[in-house]
XYZ file of N, CA and C in Angstrom:
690
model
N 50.583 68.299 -137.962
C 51.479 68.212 -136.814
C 52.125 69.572 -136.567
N 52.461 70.024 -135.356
C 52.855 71.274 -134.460
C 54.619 71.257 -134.242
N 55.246 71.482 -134.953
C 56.997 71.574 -134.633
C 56.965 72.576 -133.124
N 57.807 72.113 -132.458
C 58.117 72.272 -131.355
C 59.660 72.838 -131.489
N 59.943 73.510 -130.379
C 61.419 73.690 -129.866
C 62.480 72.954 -130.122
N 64.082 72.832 -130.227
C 64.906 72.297 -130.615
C 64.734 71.074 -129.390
N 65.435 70.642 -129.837
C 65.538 68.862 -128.462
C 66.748 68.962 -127.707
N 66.734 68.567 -126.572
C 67.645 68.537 -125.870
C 68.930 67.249 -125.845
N 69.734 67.191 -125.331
C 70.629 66.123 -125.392
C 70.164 65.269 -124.206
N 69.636 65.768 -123.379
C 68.741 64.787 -122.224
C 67.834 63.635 -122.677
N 66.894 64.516 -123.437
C 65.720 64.043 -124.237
C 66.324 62.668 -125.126
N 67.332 62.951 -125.818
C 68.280 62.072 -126.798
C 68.293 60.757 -126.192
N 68.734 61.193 -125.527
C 69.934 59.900 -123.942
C 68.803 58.881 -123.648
N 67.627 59.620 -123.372
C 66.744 58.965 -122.881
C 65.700 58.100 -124.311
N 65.975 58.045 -125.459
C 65.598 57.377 -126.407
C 65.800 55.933 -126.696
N 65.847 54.873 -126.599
C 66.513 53.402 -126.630
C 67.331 53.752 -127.760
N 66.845 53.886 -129.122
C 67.480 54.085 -130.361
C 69.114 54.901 -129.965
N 69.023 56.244 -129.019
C 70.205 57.246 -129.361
C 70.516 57.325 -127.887
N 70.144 56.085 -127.001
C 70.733 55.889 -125.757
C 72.660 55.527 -126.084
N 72.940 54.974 -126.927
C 74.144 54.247 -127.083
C 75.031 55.188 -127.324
N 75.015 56.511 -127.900
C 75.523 57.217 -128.805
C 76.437 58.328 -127.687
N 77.298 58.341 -128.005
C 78.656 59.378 -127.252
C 77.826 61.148 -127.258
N 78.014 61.699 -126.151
C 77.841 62.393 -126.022
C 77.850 63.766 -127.196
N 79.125 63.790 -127.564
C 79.370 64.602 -128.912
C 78.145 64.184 -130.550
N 78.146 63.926 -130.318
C 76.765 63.043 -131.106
C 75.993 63.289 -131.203
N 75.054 63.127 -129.864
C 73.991 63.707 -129.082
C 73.911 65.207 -129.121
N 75.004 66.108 -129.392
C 74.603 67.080 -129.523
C 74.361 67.845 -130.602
N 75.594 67.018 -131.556
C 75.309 67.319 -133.084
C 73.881 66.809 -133.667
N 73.115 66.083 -132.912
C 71.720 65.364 -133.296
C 71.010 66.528 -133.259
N 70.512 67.125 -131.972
C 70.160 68.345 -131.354
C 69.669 69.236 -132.389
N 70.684 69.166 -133.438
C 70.660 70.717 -134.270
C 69.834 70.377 -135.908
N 69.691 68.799 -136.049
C 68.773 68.433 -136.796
C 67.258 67.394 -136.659
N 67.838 66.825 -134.996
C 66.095 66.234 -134.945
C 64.982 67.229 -134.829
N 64.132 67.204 -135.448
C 63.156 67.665 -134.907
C 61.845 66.955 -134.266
N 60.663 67.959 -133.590
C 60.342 67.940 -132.546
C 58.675 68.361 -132.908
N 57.944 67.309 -133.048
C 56.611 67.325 -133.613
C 55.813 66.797 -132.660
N 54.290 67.670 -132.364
C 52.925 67.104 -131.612
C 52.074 66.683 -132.974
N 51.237 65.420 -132.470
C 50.053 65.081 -132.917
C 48.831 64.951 -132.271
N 48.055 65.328 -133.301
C 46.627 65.222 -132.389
C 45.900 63.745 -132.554
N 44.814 63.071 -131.678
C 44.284 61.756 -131.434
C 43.669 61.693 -133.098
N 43.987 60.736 -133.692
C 43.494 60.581 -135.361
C 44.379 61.522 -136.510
N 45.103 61.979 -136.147
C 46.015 62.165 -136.822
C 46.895 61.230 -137.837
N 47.007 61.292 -139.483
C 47.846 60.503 -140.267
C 48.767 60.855 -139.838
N 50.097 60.408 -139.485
C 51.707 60.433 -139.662
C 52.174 60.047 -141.053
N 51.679 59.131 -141.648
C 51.793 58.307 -143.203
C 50.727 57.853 -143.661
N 50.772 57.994 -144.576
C 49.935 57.663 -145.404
C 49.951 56.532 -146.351
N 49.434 55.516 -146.505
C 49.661 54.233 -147.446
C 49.619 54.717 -148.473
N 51.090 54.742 -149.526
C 51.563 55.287 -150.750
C 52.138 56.172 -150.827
N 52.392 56.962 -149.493
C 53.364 58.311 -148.962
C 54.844 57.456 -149.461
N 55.985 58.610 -150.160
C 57.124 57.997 -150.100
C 57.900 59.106 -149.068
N 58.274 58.438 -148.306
C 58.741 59.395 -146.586
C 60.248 59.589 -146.857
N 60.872 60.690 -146.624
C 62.458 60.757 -146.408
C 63.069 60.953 -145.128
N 61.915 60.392 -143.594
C 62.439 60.842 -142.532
C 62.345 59.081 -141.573
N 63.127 59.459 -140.469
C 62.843 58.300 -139.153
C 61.985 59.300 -138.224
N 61.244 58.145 -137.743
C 60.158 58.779 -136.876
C 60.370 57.757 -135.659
N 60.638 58.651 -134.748
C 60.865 58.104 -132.878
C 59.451 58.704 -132.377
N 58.867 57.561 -131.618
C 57.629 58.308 -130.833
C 58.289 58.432 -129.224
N 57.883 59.972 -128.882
C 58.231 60.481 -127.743
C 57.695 60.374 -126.286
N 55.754 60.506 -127.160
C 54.763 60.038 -126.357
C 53.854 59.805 -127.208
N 52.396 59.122 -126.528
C 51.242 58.311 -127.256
C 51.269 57.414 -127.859
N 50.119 56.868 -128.001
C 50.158 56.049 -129.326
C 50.094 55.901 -130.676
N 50.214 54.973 -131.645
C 49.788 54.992 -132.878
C 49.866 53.632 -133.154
N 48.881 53.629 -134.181
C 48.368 52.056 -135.068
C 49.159 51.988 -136.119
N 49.640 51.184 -136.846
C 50.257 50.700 -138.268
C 49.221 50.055 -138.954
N 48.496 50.621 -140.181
C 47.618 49.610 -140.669
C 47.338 49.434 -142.285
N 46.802 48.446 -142.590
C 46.719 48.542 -144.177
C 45.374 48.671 -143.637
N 44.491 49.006 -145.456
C 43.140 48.828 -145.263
C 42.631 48.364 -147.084
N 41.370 48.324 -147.262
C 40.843 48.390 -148.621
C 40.010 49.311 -148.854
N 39.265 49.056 -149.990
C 38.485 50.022 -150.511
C 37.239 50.483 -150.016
N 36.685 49.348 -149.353
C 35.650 49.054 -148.672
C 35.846 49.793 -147.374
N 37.133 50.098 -146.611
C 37.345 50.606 -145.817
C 37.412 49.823 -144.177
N 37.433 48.885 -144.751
C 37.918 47.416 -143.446
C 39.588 47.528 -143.405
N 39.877 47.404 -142.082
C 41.625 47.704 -141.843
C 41.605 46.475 -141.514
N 43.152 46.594 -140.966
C 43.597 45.230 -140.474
C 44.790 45.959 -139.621
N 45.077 46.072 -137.935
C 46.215 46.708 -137.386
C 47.202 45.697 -137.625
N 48.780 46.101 -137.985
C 49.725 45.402 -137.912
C 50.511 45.784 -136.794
N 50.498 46.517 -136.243
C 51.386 46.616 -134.534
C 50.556 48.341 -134.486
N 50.713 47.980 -132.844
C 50.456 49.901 -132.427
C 52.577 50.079 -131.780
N 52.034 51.455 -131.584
C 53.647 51.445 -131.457
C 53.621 52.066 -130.262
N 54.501 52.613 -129.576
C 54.752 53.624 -128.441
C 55.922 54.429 -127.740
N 55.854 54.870 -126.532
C 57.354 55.594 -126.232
C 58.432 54.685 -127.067
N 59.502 55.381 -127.484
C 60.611 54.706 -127.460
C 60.512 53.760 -128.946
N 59.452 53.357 -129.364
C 59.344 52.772 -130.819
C 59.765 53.706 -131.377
N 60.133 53.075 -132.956
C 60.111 53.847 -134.014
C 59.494 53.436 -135.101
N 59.507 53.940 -136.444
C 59.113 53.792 -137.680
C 59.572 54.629 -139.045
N 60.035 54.188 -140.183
C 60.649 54.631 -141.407
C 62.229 54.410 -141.359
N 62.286 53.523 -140.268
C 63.839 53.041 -140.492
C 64.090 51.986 -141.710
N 63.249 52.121 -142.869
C 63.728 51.737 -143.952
C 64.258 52.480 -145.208
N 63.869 53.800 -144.302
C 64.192 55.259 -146.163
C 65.676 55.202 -146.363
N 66.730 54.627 -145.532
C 67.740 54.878 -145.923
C 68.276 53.865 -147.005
N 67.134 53.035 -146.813
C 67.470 51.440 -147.870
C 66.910 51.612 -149.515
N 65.403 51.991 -149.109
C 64.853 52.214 -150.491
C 63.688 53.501 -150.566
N 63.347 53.787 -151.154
C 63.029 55.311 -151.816
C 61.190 54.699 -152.359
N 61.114 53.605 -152.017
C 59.271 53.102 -152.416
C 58.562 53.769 -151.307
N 56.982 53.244 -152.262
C 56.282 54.152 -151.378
C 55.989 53.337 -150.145
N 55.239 53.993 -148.680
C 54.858 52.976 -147.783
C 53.611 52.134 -148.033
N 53.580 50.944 -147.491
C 52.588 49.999 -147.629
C 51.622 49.983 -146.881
N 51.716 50.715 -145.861
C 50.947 50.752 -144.389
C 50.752 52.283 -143.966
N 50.019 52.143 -143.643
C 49.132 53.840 -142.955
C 50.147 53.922 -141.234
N 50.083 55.105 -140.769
C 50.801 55.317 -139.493
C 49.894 56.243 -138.669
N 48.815 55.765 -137.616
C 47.702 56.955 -137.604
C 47.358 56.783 -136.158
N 47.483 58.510 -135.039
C 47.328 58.508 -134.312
C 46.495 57.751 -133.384
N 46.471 56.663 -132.045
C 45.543 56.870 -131.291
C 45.100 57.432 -130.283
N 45.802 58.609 -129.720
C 46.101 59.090 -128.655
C 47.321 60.541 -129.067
N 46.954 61.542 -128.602
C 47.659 62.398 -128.792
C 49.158 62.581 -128.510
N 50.529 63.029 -128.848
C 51.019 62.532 -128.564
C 52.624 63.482 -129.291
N 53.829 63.237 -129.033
C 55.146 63.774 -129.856
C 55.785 62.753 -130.481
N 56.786 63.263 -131.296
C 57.219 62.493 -132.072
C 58.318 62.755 -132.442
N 59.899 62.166 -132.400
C 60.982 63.326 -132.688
C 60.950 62.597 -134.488
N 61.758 63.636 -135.522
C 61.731 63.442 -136.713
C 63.292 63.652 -137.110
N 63.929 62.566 -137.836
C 65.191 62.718 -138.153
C 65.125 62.388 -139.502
N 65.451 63.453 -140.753
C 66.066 63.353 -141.954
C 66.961 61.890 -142.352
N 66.280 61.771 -143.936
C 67.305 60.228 -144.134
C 68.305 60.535 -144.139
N 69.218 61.966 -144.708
C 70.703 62.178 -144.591
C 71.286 61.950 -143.308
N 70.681 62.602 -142.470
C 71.265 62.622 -141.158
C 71.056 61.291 -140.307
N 69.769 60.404 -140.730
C 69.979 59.173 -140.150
C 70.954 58.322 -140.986
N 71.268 58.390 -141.854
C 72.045 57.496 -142.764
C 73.481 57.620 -142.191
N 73.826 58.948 -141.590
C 75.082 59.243 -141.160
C 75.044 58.459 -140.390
N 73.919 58.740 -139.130
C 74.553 58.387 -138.118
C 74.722 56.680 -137.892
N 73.915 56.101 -138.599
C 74.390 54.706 -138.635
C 75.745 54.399 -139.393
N 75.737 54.874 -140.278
C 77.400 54.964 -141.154
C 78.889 55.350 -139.842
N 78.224 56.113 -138.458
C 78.627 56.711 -137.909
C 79.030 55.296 -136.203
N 78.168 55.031 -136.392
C 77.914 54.264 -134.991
C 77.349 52.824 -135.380
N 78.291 52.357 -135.373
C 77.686 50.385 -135.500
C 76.774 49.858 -134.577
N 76.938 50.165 -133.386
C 75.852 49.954 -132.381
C 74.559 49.966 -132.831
N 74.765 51.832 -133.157
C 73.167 51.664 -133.400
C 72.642 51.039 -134.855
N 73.864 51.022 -135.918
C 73.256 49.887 -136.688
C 72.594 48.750 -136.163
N 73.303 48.006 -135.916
C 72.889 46.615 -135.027
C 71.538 46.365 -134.361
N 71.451 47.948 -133.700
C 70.154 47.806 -133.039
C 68.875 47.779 -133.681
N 69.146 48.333 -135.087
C 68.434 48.622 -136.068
C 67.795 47.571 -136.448
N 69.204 46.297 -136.979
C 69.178 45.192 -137.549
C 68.018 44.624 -136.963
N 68.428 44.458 -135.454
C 67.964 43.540 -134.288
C 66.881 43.716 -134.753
N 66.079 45.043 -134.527
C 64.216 45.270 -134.376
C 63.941 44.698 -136.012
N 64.666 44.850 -137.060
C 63.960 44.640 -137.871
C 63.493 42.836 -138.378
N 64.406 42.146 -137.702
C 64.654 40.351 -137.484
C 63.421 40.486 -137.051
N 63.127 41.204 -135.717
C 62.099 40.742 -134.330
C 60.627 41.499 -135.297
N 60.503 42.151 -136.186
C 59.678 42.602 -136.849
C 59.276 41.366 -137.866
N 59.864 40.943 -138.289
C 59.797 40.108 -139.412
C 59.414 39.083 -138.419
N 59.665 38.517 -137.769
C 59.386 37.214 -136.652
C 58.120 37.711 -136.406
N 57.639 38.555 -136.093
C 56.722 38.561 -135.611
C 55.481 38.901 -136.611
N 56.399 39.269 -137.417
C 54.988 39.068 -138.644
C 54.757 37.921 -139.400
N 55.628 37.230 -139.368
C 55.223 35.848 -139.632
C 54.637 35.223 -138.518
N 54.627 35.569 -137.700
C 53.823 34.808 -136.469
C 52.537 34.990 -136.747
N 51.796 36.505 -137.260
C 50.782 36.909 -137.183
C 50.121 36.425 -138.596
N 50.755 36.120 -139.675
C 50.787 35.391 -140.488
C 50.129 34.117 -140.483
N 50.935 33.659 -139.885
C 50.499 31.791 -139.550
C 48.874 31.761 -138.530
N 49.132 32.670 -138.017
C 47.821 32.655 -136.674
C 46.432 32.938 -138.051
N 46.740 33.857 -138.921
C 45.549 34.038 -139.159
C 45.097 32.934 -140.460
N 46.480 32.384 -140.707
C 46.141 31.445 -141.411
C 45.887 29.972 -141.044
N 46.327 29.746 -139.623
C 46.031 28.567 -139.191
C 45.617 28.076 -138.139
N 45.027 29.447 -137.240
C 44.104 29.612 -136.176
C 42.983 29.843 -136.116
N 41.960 29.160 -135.359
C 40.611 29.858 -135.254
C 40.574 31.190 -134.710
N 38.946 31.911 -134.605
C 39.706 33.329 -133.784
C 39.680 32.842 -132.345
N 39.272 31.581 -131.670
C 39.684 31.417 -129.950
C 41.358 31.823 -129.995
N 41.954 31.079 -131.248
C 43.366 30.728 -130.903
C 43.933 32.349 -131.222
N 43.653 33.176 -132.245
C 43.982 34.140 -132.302
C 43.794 35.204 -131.282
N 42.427 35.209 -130.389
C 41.983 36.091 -129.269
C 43.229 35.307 -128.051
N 43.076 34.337 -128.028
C 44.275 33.565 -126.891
C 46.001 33.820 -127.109
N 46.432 33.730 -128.028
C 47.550 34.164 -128.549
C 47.893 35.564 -127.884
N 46.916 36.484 -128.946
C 46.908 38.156 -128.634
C 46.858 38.447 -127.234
N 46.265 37.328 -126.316
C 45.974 37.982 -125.151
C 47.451 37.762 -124.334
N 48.371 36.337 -124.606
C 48.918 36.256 -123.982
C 50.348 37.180 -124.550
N 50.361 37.588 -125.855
C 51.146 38.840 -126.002
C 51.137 40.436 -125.823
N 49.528 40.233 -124.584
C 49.615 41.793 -124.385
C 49.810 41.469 -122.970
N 49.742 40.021 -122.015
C 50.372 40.361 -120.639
C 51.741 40.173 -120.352
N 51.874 40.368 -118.804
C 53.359 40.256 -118.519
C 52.988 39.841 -117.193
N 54.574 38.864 -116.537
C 54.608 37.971 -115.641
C 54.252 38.712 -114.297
N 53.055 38.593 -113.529
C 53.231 39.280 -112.356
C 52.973 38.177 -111.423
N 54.116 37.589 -110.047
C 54.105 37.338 -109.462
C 53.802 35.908 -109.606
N 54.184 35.667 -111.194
C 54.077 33.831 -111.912
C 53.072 33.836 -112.431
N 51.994 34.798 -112.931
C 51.003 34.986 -113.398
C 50.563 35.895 -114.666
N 50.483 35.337 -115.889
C 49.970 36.131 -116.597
C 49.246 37.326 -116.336
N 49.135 38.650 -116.864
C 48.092 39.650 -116.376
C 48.847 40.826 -116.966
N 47.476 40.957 -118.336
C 46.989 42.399 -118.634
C 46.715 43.511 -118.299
N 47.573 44.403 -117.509
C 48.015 45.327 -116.580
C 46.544 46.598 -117.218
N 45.978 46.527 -118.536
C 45.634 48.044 -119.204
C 44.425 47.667 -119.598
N 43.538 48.464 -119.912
C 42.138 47.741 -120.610
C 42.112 47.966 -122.021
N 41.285 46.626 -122.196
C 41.753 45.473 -123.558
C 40.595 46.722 -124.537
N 41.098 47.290 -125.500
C 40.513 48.000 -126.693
C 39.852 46.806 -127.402
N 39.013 46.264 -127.580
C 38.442 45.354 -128.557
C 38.230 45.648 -130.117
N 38.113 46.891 -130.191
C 37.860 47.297 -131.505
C 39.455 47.065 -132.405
N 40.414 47.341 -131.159
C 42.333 47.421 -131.658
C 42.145 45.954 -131.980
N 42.095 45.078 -130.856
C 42.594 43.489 -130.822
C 41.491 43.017 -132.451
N 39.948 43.292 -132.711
C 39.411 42.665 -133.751
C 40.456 43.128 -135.098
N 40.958 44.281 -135.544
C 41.417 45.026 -136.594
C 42.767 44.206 -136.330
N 43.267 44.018 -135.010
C 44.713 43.305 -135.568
C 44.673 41.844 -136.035
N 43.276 41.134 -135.082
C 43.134 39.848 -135.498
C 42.819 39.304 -136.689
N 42.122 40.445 -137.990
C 40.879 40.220 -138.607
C 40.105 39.943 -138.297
N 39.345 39.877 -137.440
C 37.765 39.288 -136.871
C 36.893 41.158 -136.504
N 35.632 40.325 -136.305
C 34.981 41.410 -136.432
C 34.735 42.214 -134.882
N 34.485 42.993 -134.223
C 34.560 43.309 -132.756
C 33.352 42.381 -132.167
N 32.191 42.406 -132.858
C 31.750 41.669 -131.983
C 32.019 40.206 -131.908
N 32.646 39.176 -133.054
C 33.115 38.058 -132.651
C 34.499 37.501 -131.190
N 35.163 38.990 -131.126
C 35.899 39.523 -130.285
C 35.382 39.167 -128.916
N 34.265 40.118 -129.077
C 33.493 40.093 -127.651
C 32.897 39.222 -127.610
N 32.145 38.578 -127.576
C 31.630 37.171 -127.721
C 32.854 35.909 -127.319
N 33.527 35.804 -128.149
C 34.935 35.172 -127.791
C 35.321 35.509 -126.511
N 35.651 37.190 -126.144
C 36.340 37.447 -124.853
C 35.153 36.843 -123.171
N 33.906 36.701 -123.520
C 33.385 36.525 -122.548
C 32.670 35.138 -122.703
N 33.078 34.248 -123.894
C 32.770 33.335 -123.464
C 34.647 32.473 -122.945
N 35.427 32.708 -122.807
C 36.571 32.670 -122.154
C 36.771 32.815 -120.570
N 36.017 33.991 -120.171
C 35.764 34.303 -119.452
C 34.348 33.290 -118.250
N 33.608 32.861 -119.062
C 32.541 32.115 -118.571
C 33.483 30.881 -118.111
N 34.135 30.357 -118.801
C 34.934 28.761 -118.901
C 36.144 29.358 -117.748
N 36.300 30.015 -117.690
C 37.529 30.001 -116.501
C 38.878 30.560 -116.985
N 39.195 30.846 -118.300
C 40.379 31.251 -118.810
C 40.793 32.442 -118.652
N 39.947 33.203 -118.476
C 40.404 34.640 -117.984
C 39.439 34.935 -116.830
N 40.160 35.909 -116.097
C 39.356 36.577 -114.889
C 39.474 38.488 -115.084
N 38.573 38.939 -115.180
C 38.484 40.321 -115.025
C 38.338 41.481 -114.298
N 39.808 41.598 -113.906
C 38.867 42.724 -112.478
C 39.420 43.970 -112.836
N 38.157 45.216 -112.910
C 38.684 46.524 -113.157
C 39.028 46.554 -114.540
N 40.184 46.795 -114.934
C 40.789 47.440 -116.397
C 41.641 45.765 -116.313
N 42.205 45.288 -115.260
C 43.035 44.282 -115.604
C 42.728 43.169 -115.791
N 43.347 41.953 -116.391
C 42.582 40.758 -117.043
C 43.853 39.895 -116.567
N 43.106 38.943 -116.085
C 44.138 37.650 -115.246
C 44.374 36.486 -116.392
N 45.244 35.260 -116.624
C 44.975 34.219 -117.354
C 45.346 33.428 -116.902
N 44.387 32.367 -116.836
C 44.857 31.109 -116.644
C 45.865 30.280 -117.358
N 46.769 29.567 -116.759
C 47.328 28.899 -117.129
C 46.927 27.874 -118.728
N 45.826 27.561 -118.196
C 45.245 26.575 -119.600
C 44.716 27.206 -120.576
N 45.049 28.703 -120.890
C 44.688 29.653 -121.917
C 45.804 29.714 -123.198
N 46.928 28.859 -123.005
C 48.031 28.499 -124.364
C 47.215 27.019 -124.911
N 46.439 26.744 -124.169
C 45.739 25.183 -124.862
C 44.786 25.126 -125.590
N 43.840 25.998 -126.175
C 43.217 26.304 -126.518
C 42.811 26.603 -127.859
N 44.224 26.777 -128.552
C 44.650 27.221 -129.897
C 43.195 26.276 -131.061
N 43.134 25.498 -130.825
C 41.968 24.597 -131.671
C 41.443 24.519 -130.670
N 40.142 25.259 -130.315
C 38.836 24.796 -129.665
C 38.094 25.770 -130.766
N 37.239 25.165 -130.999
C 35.758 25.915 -131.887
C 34.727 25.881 -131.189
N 33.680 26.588 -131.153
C 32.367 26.463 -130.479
C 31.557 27.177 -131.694
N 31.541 26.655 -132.486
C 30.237 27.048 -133.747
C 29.915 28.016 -133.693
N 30.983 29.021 -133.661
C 30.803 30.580 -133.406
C 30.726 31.186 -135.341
């Protein structure tokens, strides 16, 4: 990774995490975040790295993933603007469990555990906010939990799909085009059971595809137990 120029207090403001934070703050931040590029495949962490920093992504993407020996992953969230990650170094000093690895090129601001430790010691807000994501983290990994333990992959490809759209105009719809190789690695399934799955969905009426964007039908939450001897 490429350190960049000091950060601005603009830049700050505009962070969800250090949106809350009083101006005077924001500037004392200034003089210790720093200001990192990555390139597309780039590690950020490493599974067994023990990290002493918070990491805000500025731009791009990145995957969270475990893997084995064999070299089969499994994605546990991608992240993006405005996410973060290592908001646990101020708690414990273990190593990480999960890999942090570019998909898309991209910045990243970097804040020291001293200086993040302050500033939550400093500002309850942004404690809180902290708290919040880490509840909605845990919720949601038990969600992903249960799916792979008690879903087929229809119900897991149906699930995933309806947590990557948003309401347009009373209508489900996948605004971006669907990475299959991302959705198999987060589902556990293999890409081509993926694809196979995604277009026989598609044959039955549950999704419609036009361009990069993907429509859903309504009767695509019903689905959770259907098998087809796949």
């Amino acid at each position: 990774m490429v350190m960049h120029a000091k950060v601005s207090t603009l830049l700050l403001r505009n962070v969800p995490l250090f949106s809350m934070l009083p101006e005077d703050q924001l500037t004392l931040l200034t003089k210790v975040v720093g200001r990192q590029s990555y390139s597309r495949g780039a590690t950020i962490i490493a599974a067994g790295d023990v990290t002493d920093s918070l990491y805000v992504v500025i731009s791009g993407k990145l995957k969270v993933n475990i893997g084995d020996s064999t070299g089969r992953e499994i994605i546990l969230t991608t992240l993006g603007p405005g996410e973060y990650f290592g908001e646990m170094v101020p708690i414990e000093d273990s190593a990480r469990s999960a890999s942090v690895i570019a998909l898309e090129p991209g910045e990243l601001l970097v804040l020291s555990k001293h200086e993040f430790r302050k500033c939550l010691q400093d500002n309850f807000e942004m404690a809180m906010t902290m708290l919040r994501c880490a509840v909605q983290r845990l919720r949601e990994a038990d969600r992903k939990i249960g799916r792979l333990a008690l879903m087929d992959v229809y119900g897991r490809v149906a699930a995933s799909l309806l947590d990557m759209s948003e309401t347009i105009d009373g209508q489900h719809v996948i605004t971006r085009k669907i990475v299959k190789t991302e959705m198999a690695d987060t589902l556990g399934a293999s890409r081509e059971m993926v694809t196979r799955v995604m277009k026989d969905l598609q044959a039955r009426g549950f999704i419609e595809v036009r361009g990069d964007s993907t429509y859903l039908r309504d009767n695509i939450a019903s689905i959770g137990g259907i098998r087809n001897g796949m």
